[in-house]
Amino acid sequence: MATPKLKATRVSPNIKKFFDKIIEPKTAFFRGFHLGIETKEIKTKEKFKLFEKDSDHVGYSYETSNFEMVDILYFEDVFKRLHKIHVDIYMNDEKTSGELYGLFYAHFEEAHGTPKKYKDQQVFVSEEYGTVRLTHIISSVEHGISIEFSK
């Protein structure tokens, strides 16, 4: 069975602005970074606020004036190269979460082609960039998106 295409229809300007803030610059795979780069490049170029630094990863965060938040963990391998990115996005409600999810889905579909569904994830696979796992999180207490990039 084919995966239905999700379109980012009727998106509020605030959600589009938040999406652009998370993705930009669009000059590379994600936020200007490619998997395989030296992680010291992230530490000098990432514009979000550093909130966590460990031996194998660094974490950056951004919060909107509406208290929506994105946390990004950049993981490095033993050669100090980026091998995985994990993104958690926390939204205020199901509607805005759905709008943002639609934008990410459309963005990844354009870049990587039609995804395969695996459990609750949409999995986009690209020979050039690796795997992108996109998950829409909806529960009675939490609304958001989880994205993982890996080779």
Short mmCIF file of C-alpha atoms in Angstrom, two decimals:
data_model
loop_
_atom_site.label_atom_id
_atom_site.label_comp_id
_atom_site.label_asym_id
_atom_site.label_seq_id
_atom_site.Cartn_x
_atom_site.Cartn_y
_atom_site.Cartn_z
CA MET A 1 0.00 0.00 0.00
CA ALA A 2 1.38 3.39 -0.97
CA THR A 3 2.03 6.02 1.67
CA PRO A 4 -0.44 8.89 1.34
CA LYS A 5 1.10 12.22 0.47
CA LEU A 6 0.74 14.85 3.15
CA LYS A 7 0.54 18.39 1.92
CA ALA A 8 1.43 21.42 3.97
CA THR A 9 -1.85 23.18 3.32
CA ARG A 10 -2.89 26.39 4.98
CA VAL A 11 -0.02 26.96 7.36
CA SER A 12 0.01 29.90 9.73
CA PRO A 13 2.83 32.43 9.19
CA ASN A 14 4.22 31.73 12.68
CA ILE A 15 4.54 28.01 11.95
CA LYS A 16 6.22 28.69 8.58
CA LYS A 17 8.61 31.09 10.30
CA PHE A 18 9.39 28.46 12.98
CA PHE A 19 9.98 25.82 10.27
CA ASP A 20 12.36 28.16 8.42
CA LYS A 21 14.20 28.93 11.67
CA ILE A 22 14.71 25.20 12.33
CA ILE A 23 15.78 24.23 8.79
CA GLU A 24 17.88 27.21 7.76
CA PRO A 25 20.15 27.76 6.15
CA LYS A 26 18.92 25.51 3.37
CA THR A 27 22.42 25.30 1.86
CA ALA A 28 23.15 21.86 3.29
CA PHE A 29 21.44 18.78 4.63
CA PHE A 30 20.19 20.27 7.93
CA ARG A 31 20.89 23.75 9.36
CA GLY A 32 23.91 24.09 7.08
CA PHE A 33 25.48 20.80 8.21
CA HIS A 34 26.04 17.45 6.47
CA LEU A 35 26.55 14.11 8.18
CA GLY A 36 30.27 13.33 8.15
CA ILE A 37 31.53 16.87 8.79
CA GLU A 38 33.87 17.58 11.68
CA THR A 39 31.75 18.42 14.71
CA LYS A 40 33.91 21.42 15.56
CA GLU A 41 32.20 23.11 12.60
CA ILE A 42 28.84 22.79 14.38
CA LYS A 43 30.26 24.31 17.56
CA THR A 44 31.39 27.39 15.65
CA LYS A 45 28.37 27.87 13.36
CA GLU A 46 25.26 26.71 15.25
CA LYS A 47 23.14 29.73 16.18
CA PHE A 48 20.83 28.14 18.74
CA LYS A 49 21.68 28.18 22.45
CA LEU A 50 24.03 25.47 23.74
CA PHE A 51 22.28 23.56 26.53
CA GLU A 52 24.24 20.32 26.73
CA LYS A 53 27.77 19.19 26.02
CA ASP A 54 28.93 15.61 26.51
CA SER A 55 31.79 13.46 25.26
CA ASP A 56 29.81 12.17 22.26
CA HIS A 57 27.29 14.94 21.55
CA VAL A 58 26.33 18.58 21.90
CA GLY A 59 22.79 19.89 22.33
CA TYR A 60 21.31 23.18 21.17
CA SER A 61 17.90 24.65 21.90
CA TYR A 62 15.59 27.38 20.65
CA GLU A 63 12.30 28.60 22.11
CA THR A 64 9.68 30.81 20.46
CA SER A 65 7.75 33.58 22.19
CA ASN A 66 4.79 31.12 22.22
CA PHE A 67 6.88 28.64 24.24
CA GLU A 68 7.28 26.21 21.35
CA MET A 69 10.70 24.64 21.51
CA VAL A 70 13.23 22.72 19.45
CA ASP A 71 16.10 20.69 20.93
CA ILE A 72 18.82 19.40 18.61
CA LEU A 73 21.44 16.83 19.57
CA TYR A 74 24.45 16.46 17.27
CA PHE A 75 26.27 13.15 17.82
CA GLU A 76 29.89 12.59 16.86
CA ASP A 77 31.75 9.37 16.19
CA VAL A 78 35.22 8.42 17.46
CA PHE A 79 36.76 10.45 14.62
CA LYS A 80 34.95 13.63 15.80
CA ARG A 81 32.66 13.57 12.77
CA LEU A 82 28.90 14.10 12.78
CA HIS A 83 27.15 10.75 12.44
CA LYS A 84 23.65 11.41 13.79
CA ILE A 85 21.32 14.33 14.46
CA HIS A 86 18.28 13.99 16.73
CA VAL A 87 15.66 16.75 16.80
CA ASP A 88 12.75 17.06 19.22
CA ILE A 89 10.17 19.77 18.58
CA TYR A 90 7.59 20.61 21.23
CA MET A 91 4.41 22.36 20.12
CA ASN A 92 1.50 23.85 22.05
CA ASP A 93 -1.34 21.99 20.37
CA GLU A 94 -2.23 19.33 17.84
CA LYS A 95 -3.17 21.84 15.10
CA THR A 96 0.18 23.67 15.05
CA SER A 97 2.02 20.38 15.44
CA GLY A 98 0.18 19.03 12.40
CA GLU A 99 0.98 22.12 10.34
CA LEU A 100 4.67 21.89 11.17
CA TYR A 101 4.71 18.14 10.53
CA GLY A 102 3.20 18.76 7.08
CA LEU A 103 5.96 21.24 6.26
CA PHE A 104 8.69 18.80 7.31
CA TYR A 105 7.05 15.94 5.41
CA ALA A 106 6.83 18.00 2.22
CA HIS A 107 10.42 19.25 2.65
CA PHE A 108 11.86 15.74 3.14
CA GLU A 109 9.73 14.25 0.37
CA GLU A 110 11.01 16.87 -2.06
CA ALA A 111 14.62 16.25 -0.99
CA HIS A 112 14.56 12.45 -0.57
CA GLY A 113 11.52 11.08 -2.40
CA THR A 114 8.55 9.13 -1.13
CA PRO A 115 9.02 7.67 2.35
CA LYS A 116 8.28 4.22 3.67
CA LYS A 117 6.12 3.91 6.76
CA TYR A 118 7.68 1.99 9.65
CA LYS A 119 5.54 1.78 12.79
CA ASP A 120 4.72 5.41 13.64
CA GLN A 121 7.53 6.89 11.50
CA GLN A 122 7.90 8.07 7.94
CA VAL A 123 11.36 6.91 6.81
CA PHE A 124 13.04 8.75 3.95
CA VAL A 125 16.14 7.06 2.52
CA SER A 126 18.68 8.73 0.26
CA GLU A 127 21.94 7.25 -1.00
CA GLU A 128 23.56 10.66 -0.74
CA TYR A 129 22.29 11.68 2.70
CA GLY A 130 21.28 8.52 4.53
CA THR A 131 18.09 8.04 6.51
CA VAL A 132 15.62 10.57 7.87
CA ARG A 133 13.04 9.32 10.38
CA LEU A 134 10.09 11.64 10.87
CA THR A 135 7.61 11.01 13.69
CA HIS A 136 4.51 13.01 14.57
CA ILE A 137 3.94 12.84 18.32
CA ILE A 138 0.37 13.33 19.47
CA SER A 139 -0.84 12.39 22.92
CA SER A 140 -3.10 13.85 25.55
CA VAL A 141 -0.15 15.71 27.11
CA GLU A 142 2.37 16.11 24.30
CA HIS A 143 2.32 17.48 20.75
CA GLY A 144 5.37 17.61 18.58
CA ILE A 145 7.74 16.10 16.10
CA SER A 146 10.81 13.91 16.34
CA ILE A 147 13.35 13.80 13.52
CA GLU A 148 16.46 11.66 13.31
CA PHE A 149 19.12 11.86 10.63
CA SER A 150 21.66 9.03 10.32
CA LYS A 151 23.86 7.24 7.80
#
